[in-house]
PDB file of C-alpha atoms in Angstrom:
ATOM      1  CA  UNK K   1       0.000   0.000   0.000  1.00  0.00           C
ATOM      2  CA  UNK K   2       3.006   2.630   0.549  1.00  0.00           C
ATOM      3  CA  UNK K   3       4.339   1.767  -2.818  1.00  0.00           C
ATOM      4  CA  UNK K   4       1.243   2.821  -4.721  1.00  0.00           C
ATOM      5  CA  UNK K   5       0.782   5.630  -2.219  1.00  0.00           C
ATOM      6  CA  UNK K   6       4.389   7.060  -3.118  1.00  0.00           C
ATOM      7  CA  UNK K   7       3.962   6.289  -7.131  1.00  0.00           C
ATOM      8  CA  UNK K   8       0.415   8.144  -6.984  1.00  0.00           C
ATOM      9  CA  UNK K   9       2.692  11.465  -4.948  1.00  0.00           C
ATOM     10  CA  UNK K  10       6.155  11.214  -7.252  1.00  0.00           C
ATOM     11  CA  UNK K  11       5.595  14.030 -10.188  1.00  0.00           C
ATOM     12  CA  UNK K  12       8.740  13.437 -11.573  1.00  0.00           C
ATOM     13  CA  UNK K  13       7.252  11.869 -14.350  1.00  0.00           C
ATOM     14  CA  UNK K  14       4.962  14.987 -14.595  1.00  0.00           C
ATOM     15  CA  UNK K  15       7.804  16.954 -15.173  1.00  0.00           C
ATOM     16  CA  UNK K  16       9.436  14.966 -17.462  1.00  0.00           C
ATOM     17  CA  UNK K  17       6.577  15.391 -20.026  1.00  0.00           C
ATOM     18  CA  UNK K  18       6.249  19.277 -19.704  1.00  0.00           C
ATOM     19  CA  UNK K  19      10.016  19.735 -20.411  1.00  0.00           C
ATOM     20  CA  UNK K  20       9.086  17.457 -23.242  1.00  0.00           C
ATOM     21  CA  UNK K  21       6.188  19.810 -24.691  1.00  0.00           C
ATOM     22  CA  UNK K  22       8.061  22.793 -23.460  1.00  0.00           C
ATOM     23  CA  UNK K  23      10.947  21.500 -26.073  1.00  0.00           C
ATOM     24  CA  UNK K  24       8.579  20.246 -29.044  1.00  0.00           C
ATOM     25  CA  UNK K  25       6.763  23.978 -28.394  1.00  0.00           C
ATOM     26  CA  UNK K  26      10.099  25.764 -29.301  1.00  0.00           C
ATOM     27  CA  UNK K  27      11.076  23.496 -31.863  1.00  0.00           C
ATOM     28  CA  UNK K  28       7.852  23.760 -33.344  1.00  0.00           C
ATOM     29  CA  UNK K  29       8.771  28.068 -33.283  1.00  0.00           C
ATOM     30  CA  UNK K  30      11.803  27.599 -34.498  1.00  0.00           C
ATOM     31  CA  UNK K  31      10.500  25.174 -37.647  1.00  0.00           C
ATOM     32  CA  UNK K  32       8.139  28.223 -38.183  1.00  0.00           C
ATOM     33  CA  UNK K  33      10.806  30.996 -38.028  1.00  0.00           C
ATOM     34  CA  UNK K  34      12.975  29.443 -40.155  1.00  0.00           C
ATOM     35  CA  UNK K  35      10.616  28.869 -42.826  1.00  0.00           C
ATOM     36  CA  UNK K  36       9.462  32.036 -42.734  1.00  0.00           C
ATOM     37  CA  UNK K  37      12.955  33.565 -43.211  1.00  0.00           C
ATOM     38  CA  UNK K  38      13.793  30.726 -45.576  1.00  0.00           C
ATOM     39  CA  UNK K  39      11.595  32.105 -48.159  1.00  0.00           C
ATOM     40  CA  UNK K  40      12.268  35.622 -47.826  1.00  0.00           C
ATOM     41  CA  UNK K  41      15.876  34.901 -48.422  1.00  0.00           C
ATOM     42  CA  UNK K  42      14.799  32.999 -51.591  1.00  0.00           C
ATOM     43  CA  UNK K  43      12.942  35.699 -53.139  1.00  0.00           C
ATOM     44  CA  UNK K  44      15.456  38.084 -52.533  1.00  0.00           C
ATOM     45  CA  UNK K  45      18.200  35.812 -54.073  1.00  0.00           C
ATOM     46  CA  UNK K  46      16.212  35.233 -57.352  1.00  0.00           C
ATOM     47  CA  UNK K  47      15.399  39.006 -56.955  1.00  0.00           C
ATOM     48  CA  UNK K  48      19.665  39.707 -57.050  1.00  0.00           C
ATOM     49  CA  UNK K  49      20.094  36.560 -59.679  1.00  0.00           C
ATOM     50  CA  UNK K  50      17.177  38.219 -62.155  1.00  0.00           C
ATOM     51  CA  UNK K  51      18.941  42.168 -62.010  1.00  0.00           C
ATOM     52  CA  UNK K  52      22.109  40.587 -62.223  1.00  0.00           C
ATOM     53  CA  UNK K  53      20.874  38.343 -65.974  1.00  0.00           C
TER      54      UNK K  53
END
């Protein structure tokens, strides 16, 4: 009976999964930043390449 009393009180699992969706939240900002910036940068390249034809 103490056992499943102490598994039901230990949160360290808990924690575990919020630094887990903590991490997949910024990853998920940084896949969106990057993408973002990603095709900025490739308009203005073909922008440069097309003045420079």
């Amino acid at each position: 009976m103490n056992k499943l009393a102490a598994f039901l009180r230990d949160e360290s699992g808990a924690t575990a999964i919020e630094y887990g969706l903590i991490a997949a939240g910024i990853a998920v900002a940084i896949i969106a930043v990057v993408k973002g910036v990603g095709t900025k940068l490739n308009t203005s390249f073909n922008s440069v390449s097309t003045q420079l034809k």
